[in-house]
Coordinates of C-alpha atoms and ligand atoms in Angstrom, one line a residue:
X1 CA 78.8 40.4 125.6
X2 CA 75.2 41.4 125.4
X3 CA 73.2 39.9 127.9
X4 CA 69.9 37.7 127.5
X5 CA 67.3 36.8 130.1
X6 CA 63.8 35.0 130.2
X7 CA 60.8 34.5 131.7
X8 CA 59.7 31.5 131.4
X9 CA 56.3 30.8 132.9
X10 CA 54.3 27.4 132.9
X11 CA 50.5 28.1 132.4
X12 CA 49.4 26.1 134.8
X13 CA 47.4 28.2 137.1
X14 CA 47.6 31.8 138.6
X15 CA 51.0 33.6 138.1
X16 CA 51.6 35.1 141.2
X17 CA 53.5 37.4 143.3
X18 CA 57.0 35.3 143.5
X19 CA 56.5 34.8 139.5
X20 CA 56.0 38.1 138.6
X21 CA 59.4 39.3 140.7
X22 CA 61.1 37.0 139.1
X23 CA 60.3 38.1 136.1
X24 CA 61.1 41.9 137.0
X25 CA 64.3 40.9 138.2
X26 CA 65.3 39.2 134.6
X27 CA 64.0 42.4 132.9
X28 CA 66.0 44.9 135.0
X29 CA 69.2 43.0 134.5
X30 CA 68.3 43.0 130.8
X31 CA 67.3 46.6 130.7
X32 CA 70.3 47.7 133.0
X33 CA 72.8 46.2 130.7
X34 CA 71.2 46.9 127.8
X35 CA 70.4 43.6 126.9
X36 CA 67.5 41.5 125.8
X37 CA 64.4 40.2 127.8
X38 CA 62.2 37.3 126.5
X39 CA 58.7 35.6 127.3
X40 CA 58.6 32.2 126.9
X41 CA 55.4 30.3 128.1
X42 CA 56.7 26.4 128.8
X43 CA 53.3 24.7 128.0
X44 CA 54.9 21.6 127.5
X45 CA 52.7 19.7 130.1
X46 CA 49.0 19.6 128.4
X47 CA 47.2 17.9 131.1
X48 CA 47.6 21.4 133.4
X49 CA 48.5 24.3 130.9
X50 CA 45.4 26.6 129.8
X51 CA 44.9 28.9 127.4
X52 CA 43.4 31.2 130.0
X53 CA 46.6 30.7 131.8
X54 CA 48.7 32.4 129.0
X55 CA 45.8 35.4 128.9
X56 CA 46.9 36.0 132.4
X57 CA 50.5 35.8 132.1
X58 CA 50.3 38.3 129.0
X59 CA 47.7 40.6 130.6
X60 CA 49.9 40.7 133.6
X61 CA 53.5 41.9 132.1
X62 CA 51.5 44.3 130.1
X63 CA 49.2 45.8 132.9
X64 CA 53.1 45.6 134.9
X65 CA 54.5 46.9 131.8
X66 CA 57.4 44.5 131.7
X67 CA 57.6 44.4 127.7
X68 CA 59.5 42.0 126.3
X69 CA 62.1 41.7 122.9
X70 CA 61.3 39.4 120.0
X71 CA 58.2 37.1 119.5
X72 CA 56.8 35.2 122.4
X73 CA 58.3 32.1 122.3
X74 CA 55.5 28.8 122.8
X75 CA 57.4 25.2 123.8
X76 CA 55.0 23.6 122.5
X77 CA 55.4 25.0 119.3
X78 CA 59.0 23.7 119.2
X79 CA 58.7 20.0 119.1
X80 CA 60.2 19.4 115.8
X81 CA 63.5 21.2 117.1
X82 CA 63.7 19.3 120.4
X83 CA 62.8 16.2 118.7
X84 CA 65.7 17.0 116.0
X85 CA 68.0 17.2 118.8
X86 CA 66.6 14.0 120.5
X87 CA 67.6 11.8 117.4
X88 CA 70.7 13.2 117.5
X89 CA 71.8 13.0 120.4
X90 CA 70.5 9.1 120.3
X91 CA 72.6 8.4 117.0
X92 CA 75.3 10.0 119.6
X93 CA 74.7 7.5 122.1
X94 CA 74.3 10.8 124.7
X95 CA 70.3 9.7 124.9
X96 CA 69.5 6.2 124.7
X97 CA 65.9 4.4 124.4
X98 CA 64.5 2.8 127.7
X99 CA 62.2 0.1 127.9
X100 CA 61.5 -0.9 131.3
X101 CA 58.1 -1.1 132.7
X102 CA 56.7 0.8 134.9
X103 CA 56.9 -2.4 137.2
X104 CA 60.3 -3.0 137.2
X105 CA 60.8 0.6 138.4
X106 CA 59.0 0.1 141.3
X107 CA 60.8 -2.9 142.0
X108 CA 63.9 -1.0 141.5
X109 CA 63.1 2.0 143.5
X110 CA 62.0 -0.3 145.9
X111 CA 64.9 -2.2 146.4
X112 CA 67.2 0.6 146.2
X113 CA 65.1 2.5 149.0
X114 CA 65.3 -1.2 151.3
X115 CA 69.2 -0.4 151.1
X116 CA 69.0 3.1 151.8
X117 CA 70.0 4.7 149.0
X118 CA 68.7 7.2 146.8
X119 CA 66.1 6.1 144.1
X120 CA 68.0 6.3 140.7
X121 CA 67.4 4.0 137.1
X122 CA 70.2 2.2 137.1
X123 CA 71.0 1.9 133.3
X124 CA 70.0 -1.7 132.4
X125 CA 68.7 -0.2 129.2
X126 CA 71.7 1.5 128.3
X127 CA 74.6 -1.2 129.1
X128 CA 72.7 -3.8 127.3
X129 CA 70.6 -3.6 123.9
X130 CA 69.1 -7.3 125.2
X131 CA 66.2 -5.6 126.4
X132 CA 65.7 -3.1 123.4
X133 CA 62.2 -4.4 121.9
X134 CA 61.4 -2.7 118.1
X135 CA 58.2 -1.2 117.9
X136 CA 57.5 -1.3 121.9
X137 CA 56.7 1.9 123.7
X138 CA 60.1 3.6 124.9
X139 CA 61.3 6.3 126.9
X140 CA 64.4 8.3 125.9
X141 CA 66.8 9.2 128.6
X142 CA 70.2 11.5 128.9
X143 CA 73.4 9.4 129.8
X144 CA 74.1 11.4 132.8
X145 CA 78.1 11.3 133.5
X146 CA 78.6 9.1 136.2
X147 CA 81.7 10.8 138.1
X148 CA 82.9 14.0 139.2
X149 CA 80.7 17.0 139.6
X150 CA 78.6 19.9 138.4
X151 CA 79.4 22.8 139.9
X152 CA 78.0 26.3 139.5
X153 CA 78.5 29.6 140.7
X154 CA 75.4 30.9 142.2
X155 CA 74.9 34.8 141.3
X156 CA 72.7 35.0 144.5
X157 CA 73.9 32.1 146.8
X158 CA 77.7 31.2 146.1
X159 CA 79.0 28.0 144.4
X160 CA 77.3 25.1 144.3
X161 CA 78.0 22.0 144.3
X162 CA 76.4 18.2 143.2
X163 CA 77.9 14.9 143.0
X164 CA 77.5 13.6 139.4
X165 CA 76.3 10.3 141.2
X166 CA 73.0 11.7 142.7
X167 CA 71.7 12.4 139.4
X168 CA 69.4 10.0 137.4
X169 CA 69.7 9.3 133.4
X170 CA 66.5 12.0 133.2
X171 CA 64.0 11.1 130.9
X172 CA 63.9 13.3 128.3
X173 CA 61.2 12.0 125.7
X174 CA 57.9 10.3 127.3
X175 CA 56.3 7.1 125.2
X176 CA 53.8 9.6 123.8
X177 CA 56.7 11.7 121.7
X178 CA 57.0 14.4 124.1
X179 CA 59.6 15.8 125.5
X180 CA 60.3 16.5 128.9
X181 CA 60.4 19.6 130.9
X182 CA 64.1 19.8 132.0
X183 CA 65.2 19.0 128.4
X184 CA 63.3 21.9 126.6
X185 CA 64.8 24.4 129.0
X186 CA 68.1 23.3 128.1
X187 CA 67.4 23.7 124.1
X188 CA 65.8 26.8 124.3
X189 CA 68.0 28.3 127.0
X190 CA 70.7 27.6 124.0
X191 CA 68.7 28.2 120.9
X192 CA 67.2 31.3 122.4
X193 CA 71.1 32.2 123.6
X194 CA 70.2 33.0 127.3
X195 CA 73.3 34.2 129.6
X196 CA 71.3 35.0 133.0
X197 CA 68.7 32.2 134.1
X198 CA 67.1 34.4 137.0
X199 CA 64.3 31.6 138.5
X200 CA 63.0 30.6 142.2
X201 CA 64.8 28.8 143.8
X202 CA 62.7 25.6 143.6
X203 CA 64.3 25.3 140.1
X204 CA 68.4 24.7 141.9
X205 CA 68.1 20.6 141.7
X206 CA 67.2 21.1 137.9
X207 CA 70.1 23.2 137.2
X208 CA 73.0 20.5 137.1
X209 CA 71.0 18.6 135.0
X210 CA 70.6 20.7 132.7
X211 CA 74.2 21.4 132.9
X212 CA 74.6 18.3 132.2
X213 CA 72.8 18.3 128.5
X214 CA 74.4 21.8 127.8
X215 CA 77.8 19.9 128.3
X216 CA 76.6 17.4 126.1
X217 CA 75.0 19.8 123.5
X218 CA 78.8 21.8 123.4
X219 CA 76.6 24.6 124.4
X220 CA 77.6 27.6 126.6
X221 CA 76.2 27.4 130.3
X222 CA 74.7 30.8 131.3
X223 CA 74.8 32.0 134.6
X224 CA 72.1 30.5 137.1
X225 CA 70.7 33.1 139.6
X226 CA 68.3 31.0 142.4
X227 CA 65.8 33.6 144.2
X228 CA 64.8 32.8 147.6
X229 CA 61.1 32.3 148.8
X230 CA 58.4 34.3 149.9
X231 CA 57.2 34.1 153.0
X232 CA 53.8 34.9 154.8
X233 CA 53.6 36.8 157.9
X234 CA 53.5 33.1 159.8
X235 CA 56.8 32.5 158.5
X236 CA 55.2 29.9 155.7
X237 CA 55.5 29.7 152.5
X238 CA 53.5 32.0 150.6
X239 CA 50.0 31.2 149.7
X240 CA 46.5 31.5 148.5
X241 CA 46.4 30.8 152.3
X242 CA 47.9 34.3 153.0
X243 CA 45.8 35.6 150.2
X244 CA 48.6 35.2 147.5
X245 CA 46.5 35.0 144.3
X246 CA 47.3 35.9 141.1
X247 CA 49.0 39.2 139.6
X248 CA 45.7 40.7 138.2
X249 CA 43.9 40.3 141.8
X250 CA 46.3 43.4 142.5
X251 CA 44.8 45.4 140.0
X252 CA 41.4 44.1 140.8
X253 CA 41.9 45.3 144.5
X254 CA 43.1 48.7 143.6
X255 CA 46.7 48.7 143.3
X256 CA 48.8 50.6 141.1
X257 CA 51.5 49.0 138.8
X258 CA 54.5 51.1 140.4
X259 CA 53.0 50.3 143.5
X260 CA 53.3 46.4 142.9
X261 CA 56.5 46.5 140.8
X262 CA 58.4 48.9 143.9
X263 CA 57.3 47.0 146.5
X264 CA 58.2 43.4 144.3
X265 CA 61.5 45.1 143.7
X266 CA 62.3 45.8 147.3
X267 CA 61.2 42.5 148.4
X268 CA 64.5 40.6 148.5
X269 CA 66.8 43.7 146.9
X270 CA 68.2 46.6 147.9
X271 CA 69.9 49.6 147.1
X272 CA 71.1 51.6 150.7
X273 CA 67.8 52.6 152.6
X274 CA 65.8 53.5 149.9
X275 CA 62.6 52.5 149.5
X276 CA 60.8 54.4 146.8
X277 CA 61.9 53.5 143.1
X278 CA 61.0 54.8 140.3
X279 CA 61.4 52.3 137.0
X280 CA 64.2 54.5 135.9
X281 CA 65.9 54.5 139.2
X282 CA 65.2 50.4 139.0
X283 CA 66.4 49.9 135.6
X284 CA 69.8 52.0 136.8
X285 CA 70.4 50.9 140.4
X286 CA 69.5 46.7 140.3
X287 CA 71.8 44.6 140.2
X288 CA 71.9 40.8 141.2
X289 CA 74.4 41.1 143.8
X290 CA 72.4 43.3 146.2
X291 CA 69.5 40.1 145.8
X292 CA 69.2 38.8 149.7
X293 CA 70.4 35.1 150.2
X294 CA 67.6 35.0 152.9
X295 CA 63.6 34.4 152.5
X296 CA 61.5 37.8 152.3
X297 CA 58.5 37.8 153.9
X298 CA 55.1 39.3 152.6
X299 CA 53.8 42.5 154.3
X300 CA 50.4 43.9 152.8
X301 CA 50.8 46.9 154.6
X302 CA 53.8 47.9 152.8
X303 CA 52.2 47.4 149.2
X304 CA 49.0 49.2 150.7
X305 CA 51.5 52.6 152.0
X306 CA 53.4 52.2 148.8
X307 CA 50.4 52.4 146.7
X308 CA 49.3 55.4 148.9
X309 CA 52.3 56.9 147.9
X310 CA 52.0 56.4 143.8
X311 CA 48.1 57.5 143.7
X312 CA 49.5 60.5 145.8
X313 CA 52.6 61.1 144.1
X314 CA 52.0 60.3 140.5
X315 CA 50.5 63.1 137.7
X316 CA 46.9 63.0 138.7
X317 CA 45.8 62.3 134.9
X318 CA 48.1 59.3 135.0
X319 CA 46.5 57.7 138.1
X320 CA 43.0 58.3 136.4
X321 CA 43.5 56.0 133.1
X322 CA 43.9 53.5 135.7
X323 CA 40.8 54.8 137.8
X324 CA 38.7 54.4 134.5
X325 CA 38.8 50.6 135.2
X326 CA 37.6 50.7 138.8
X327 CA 34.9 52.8 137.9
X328 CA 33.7 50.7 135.0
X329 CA 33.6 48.0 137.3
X330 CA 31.9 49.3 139.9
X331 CA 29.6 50.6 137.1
X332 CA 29.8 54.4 137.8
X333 CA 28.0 56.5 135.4
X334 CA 30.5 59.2 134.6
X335 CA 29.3 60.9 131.6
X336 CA 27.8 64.1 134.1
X337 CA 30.2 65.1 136.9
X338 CA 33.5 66.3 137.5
X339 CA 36.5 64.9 135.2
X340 CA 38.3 62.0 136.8
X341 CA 41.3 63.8 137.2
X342 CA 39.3 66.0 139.5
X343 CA 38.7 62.6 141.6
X344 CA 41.8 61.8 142.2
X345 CA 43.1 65.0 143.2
X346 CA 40.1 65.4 145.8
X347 CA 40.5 61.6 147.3
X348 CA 43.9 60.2 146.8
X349 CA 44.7 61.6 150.3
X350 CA 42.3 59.7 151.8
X351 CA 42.0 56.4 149.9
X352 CA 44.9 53.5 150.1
X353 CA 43.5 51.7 146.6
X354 CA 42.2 52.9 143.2
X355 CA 38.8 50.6 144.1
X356 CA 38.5 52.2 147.8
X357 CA 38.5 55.7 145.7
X358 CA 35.7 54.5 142.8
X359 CA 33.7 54.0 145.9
X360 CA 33.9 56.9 147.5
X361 CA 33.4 58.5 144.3
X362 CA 30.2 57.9 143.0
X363 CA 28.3 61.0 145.1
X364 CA 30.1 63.2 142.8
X365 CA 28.0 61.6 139.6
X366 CA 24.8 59.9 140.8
X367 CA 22.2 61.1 143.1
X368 CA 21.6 58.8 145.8
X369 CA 18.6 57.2 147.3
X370 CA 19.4 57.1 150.8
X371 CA 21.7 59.0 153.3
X372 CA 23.9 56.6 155.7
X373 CA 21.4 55.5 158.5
X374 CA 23.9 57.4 161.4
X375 CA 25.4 60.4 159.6
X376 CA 21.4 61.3 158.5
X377 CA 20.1 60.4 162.4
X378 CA 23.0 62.5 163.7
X379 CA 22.9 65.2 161.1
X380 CA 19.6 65.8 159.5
X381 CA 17.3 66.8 162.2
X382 CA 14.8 69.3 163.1
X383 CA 17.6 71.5 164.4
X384 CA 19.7 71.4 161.4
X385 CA 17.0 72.6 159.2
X386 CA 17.1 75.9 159.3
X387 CA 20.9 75.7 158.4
X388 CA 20.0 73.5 155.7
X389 CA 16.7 76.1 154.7
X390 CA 18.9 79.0 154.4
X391 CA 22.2 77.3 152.2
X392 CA 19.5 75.9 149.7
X393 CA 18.8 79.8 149.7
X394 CA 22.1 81.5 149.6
X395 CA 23.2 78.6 147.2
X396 CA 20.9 79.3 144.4
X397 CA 21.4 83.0 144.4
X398 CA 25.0 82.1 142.9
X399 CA 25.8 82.9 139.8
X400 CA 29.3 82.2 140.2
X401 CA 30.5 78.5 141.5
X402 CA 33.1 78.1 143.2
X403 CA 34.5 76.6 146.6
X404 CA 35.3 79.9 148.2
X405 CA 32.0 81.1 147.0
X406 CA 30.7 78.3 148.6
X407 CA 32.7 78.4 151.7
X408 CA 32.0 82.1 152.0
X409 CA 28.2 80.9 152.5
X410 CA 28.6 78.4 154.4
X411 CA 30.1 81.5 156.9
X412 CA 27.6 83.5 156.6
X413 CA 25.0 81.0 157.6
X414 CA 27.1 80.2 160.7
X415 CA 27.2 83.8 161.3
X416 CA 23.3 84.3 160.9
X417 CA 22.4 81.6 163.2
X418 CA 25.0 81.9 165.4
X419 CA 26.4 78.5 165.7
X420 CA 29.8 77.1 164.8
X421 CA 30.5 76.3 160.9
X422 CA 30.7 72.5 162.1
X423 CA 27.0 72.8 162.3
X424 CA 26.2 74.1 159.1
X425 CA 29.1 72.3 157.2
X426 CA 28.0 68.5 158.7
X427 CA 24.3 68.7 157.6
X428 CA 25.7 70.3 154.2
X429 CA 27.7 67.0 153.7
X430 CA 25.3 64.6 155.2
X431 CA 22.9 66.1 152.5
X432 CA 25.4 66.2 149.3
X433 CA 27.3 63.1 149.9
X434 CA 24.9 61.2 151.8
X435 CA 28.2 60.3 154.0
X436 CA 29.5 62.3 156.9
X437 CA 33.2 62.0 154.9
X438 CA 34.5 63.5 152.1
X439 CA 37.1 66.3 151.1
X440 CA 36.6 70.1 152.6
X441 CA 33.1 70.9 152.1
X442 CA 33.8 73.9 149.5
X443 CA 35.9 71.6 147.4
X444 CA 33.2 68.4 147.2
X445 CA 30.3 70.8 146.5
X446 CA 32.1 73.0 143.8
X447 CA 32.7 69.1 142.2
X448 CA 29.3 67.4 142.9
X449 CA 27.6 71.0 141.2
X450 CA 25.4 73.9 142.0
X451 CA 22.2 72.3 140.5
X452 CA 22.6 68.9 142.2
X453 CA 23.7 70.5 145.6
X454 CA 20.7 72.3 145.6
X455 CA 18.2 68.8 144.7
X456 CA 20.2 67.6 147.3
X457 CA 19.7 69.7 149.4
X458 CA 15.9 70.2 148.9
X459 CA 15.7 66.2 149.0
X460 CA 17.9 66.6 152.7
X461 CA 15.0 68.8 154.1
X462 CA 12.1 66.8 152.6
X463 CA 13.4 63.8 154.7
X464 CA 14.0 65.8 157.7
X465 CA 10.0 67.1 157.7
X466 CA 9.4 63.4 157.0
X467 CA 10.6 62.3 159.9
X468 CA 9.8 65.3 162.1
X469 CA 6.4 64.0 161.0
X470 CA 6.6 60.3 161.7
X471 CA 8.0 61.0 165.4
X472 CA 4.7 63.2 165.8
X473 CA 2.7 60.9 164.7
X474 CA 4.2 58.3 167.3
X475 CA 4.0 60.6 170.6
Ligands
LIG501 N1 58.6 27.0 133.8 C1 59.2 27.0 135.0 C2 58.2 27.5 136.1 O1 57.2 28.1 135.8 C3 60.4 27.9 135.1 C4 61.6 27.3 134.5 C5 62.8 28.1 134.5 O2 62.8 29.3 134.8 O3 63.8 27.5 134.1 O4 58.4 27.3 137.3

C-alpha cells in the first residue's frame, strides 16, 4: 500500500517550531516510503484564519524545502462536499438536527456538573422530533455510539483507549451552514485517502471522534501518530515566552534551512548517536518508531552549533544564495567588492548566523565613517603611524595583489621598525576594517582591495594627526 500523509495547518497565527516538525515528520515518512505528502490549510474558522497566515505557511515549507504532491488543498473551498456528506448522513439518521438553545445547554451542563459528571448533550433532540421546529436555526450533530469503545493503536505512544460514553454527539454543522472542525478532518482525511495522520499531541481527544464518523462513513481509519510537546528550558510549554515565534523568524535571525530542519529532526527522534543529518540521510534513516514518547525540550544553543556547522560545512556558493537575503536586508551595497562566496569562506568560522556574517561583512564593500571608538584609541596613535606611513608606501608599490604579497609587507615593516608584526598588523586592521576583528590580515586586505586599503589607510593617518593635534591643543 502506498502511503499518504498531511500537513494540515490552521492559519490562525504564526506557524511555529512544533508545526513545522510536525510537518517534517509527515514528509519523511512520505518520502522514506515512497509515498505521497500533502498541504492542506484547514481555514474553516473565519473569525481567526488570515490570508497572511497562509503566505507564511507557504513561504515557510518552501524556504524549509518541504515540497508537497498535488494541489494545495483549501477547507474552505470544500463546503459543498462536506455539506453533501452532511445531508446524507442526516437522511441516514447518523447526524441529526439540534434545536436547543443555547440556554438550555447551560442549564444542562450545569446540572450535569452539580452531579459530577462530565458535561455531555444528552440527546433530547435526537430521541424525540417534538422539539424539531421548521425553519428555526439548527445545529447538526453526529450520533456518537453510545457503548463500547474506540480504541487505537498509537504509532508513537501505544494503544489507546476511550469509553464510547465520554464522547458527546459533536456538532458537526453550526446554525450558519458551516461545518465544524473535527468533521472536515474526517472527510478530507478520507477523500484525500490519508494512511499516517502524524499531528501534536493536543489533537489525541479528537481522534476517537473522528473515528467515530470514519466508522460511520465505512471509511478506512489511518494510522494516528500523536507527537509529544516542546518544552522550554523552564520545563514549560513552549512559547513566544521562550522566544518561540514563527518559522520565518529563523531565517530572519540567520539560520540556515538544514540547520532548522536537523536540529527539528533530532528534537524528539533518533537514529543511534548521530546528530548531523543530511536530508538524504533523513529521508533514509526516519522512521516513526524511533519518535520519543517523552517531551523534548528547546535548546537554542544546539540550533545555533548546528547552524555553525551548515554555514561551515556546506558548498560556500550554496550558503551565499542564502547570504544574498541578509545582505539585502541589512542594505549592503555589493555591486564593488569581493564575490559573496568570498564572504563566506573568510567569516563562516567565526560567525554562528547568516545575519551575524552580513554584519561583519560590510567593510569588505563600503568605506566607513568612523573606526570603533576602542580599537582606533588603542590602535591608531602617534606611535603606530609610522607603521601605518610606511604600509601605505610599500602597499602602493604593488603591482601584484595578493595576501602573501601583502603579508610579505606587513614583515618587512616589522622588520624595518623593529617591532613585532602584532604591531603593524593591529593598526593595519583598525584602519581597513575599522574593527580590531576580522580574518588573517593578508586574507581581509587582498578582499577589501589595494585601492581602498590604501584610502583607508591614508584616512587612518589623517585621523591619527587629528588627534595628535587636538591633544596639543589641550596641554
Ligand atoms: N488544523 C490542526 C492544527 O493546526 C491540525 C489538525 C490535524 O492535524 O488533524 O492544529
Amino acid at each position: 500500500m502506498k502511503i499518504k500523509t498531511r500537513f494540515s495547518p490552521s492559519p490562525t497565527g504564526y506557524l511555529h517550531i512544533g508545526g513545522i516538525r510536525t510537518a517534517l515528520y509527515s514528509w519523511l515518512l512520505a518520502r522514506n516510503l515512497g509515498g505521497k505528502f500533502i498541504l492542506r490549510i484547514e481555514d474553516t474558522d473565519f473569525k481567526r484564519s488570515t490570508q497572511s497566515a497562509i503566505d507564511i505557511i507557504i513561504d515557510s515549507m518552501n524556504w524549509l524545502n518541504l515540497d508537497w504532491d498535488e494541489e494545495t488543498y483549501f477547507q474552505t473551498k470544500r463546503f459543498k462536499r462536506y455539506n453533501a456528506i452532511i445531508n446524507d448522513m442526516l437522511s441516514k439518521s447518523i447526524a441529526y438536527y439540534c434545536y436547543c438553545s443555547k440556554e438550555r445547554l447551560d442549564t444542562l451542563r450545569k446540572a450535569q456538573i452539580a452531579r459530577g459528571e462530565k458535561p455531555h448533550y444528552d440527546g433530547r433532540c435526537y430521541e424525540s422530533h417534538v422539539y424539531h421546529k421548521k425553519n428555526k436555526p439548527c445545529v447538526v450533530r453526529f450520533r456518537n455510539p453510545k457503548n463500547g469503545f474506540v480504541v487505537f493503536n498509537d504509532l508513537i505512544r501505544g494503544p489507546i483507549k476511550f469509553n464510547n460514553q465520554e464522547l458527546d454527539d459533536l456538532i458537526i454543522r453550526r446554525t450558519d451552514g458551516s461545518p465544524t472542525y473535527n468533521f472536515c478532518v474526517v472527510v478530507d482525511d478520507y477523500d484525500m485517502a490519508i494512511t499516517h495522520v502524524i499531528r501534536g499531541e493536543e489533537h489525541i481527544n479528537n481522534t476517537p471522534r473522528q473515528i467515530n464518523i470514519l466508522k460511520s462513513l465505512g471509511a478506512p481509519i489511518p494510522k494516528y501518530a500523536h507527537v509529544s510537546m516542546i518544552l522550554g528550558k523552564d520545563g514549560k510549554k513552549l512559547s513566544k515566552r521562550h522566544g518561540a515565534v514563527g518559522i520565518m523568524q529563523y531565517r530572519d535571525d540567520g539560520f540556515l534551512p538544514e540547520a532548522l530542519l536537523n536540529y527539528l529532526v533530532r528534537l524528539g527522534w533518533s537514529y543511534g548517536n548521530q546528530e548531523i543529518f543530511s536530508l538524504n540521510e533523513m529521508k533514509k534513516f526516519f522512521s516513526l518508531k524511533s519518535i520519543s514518547k517523552s517531551a523534548s525540550t528547546f535548546n537554542t544553543e544546539k540550533l545555533l552549533w548546528l547552524n555553525h556547522y551548515y554555514i561551515n560545512h556546506l558548498p560556500a556558493e550554496y550558503v551565499a544564495t542564502h547570504l544574498v537575503w541578509h545582505i539585502n536586508q541589512q542594505r549592503i551595497d555589493t555591486s564593488t567588492g569581493p564575490k559573496l562566496t568570498t564572504i563566506v569562506k573568510l567569516l563562516s568560522d567565526r560567525c554562528k548566523t547568516l545575519k551575524e556574517m552580513a554584519a561583519s561583512c560590510r567593510y569588505f564593500y563600503e568605506d566607513f565613517s568612523e573606526f570603533d571608538t576602542n580599537a582606533a584609541k588603542n590602535h591608531l596613535h602617534s606611535l603606530t603611524a609610522p607603521a601605518l606611513k610606511i604600509m601605505g608606501i610599500k602597499l602602493s608599490a604593488l603591482s601584484d595583489w595578493t595576501p602573501a604579497i601583502v603579508h610579505e609587507s606587513i614583515k618587512k615593516t616589522a622588520e624595518e621598525l623593529q617591532v613585532s608584526i602584532s604591531k603593524v598588523c593591529m593598526p593595519l586592521r583598525v584602519a581597513v576594517t575599522g574593527t580590531i576583528k576580522s580574518p588573517a590580515i593578508g586574507i581581509t586586505m587582498h578582499a577589501i582591495g589595494q585601492s581602498r586599503c590604501l584610502t583607508r589607510i591614508a584616512k587612518a593617518l589623517d585621523f591619527i594627526t587629528y588627534r595628535t593635534q587636538k591633544s596639543n591643543d589641550q596641554q
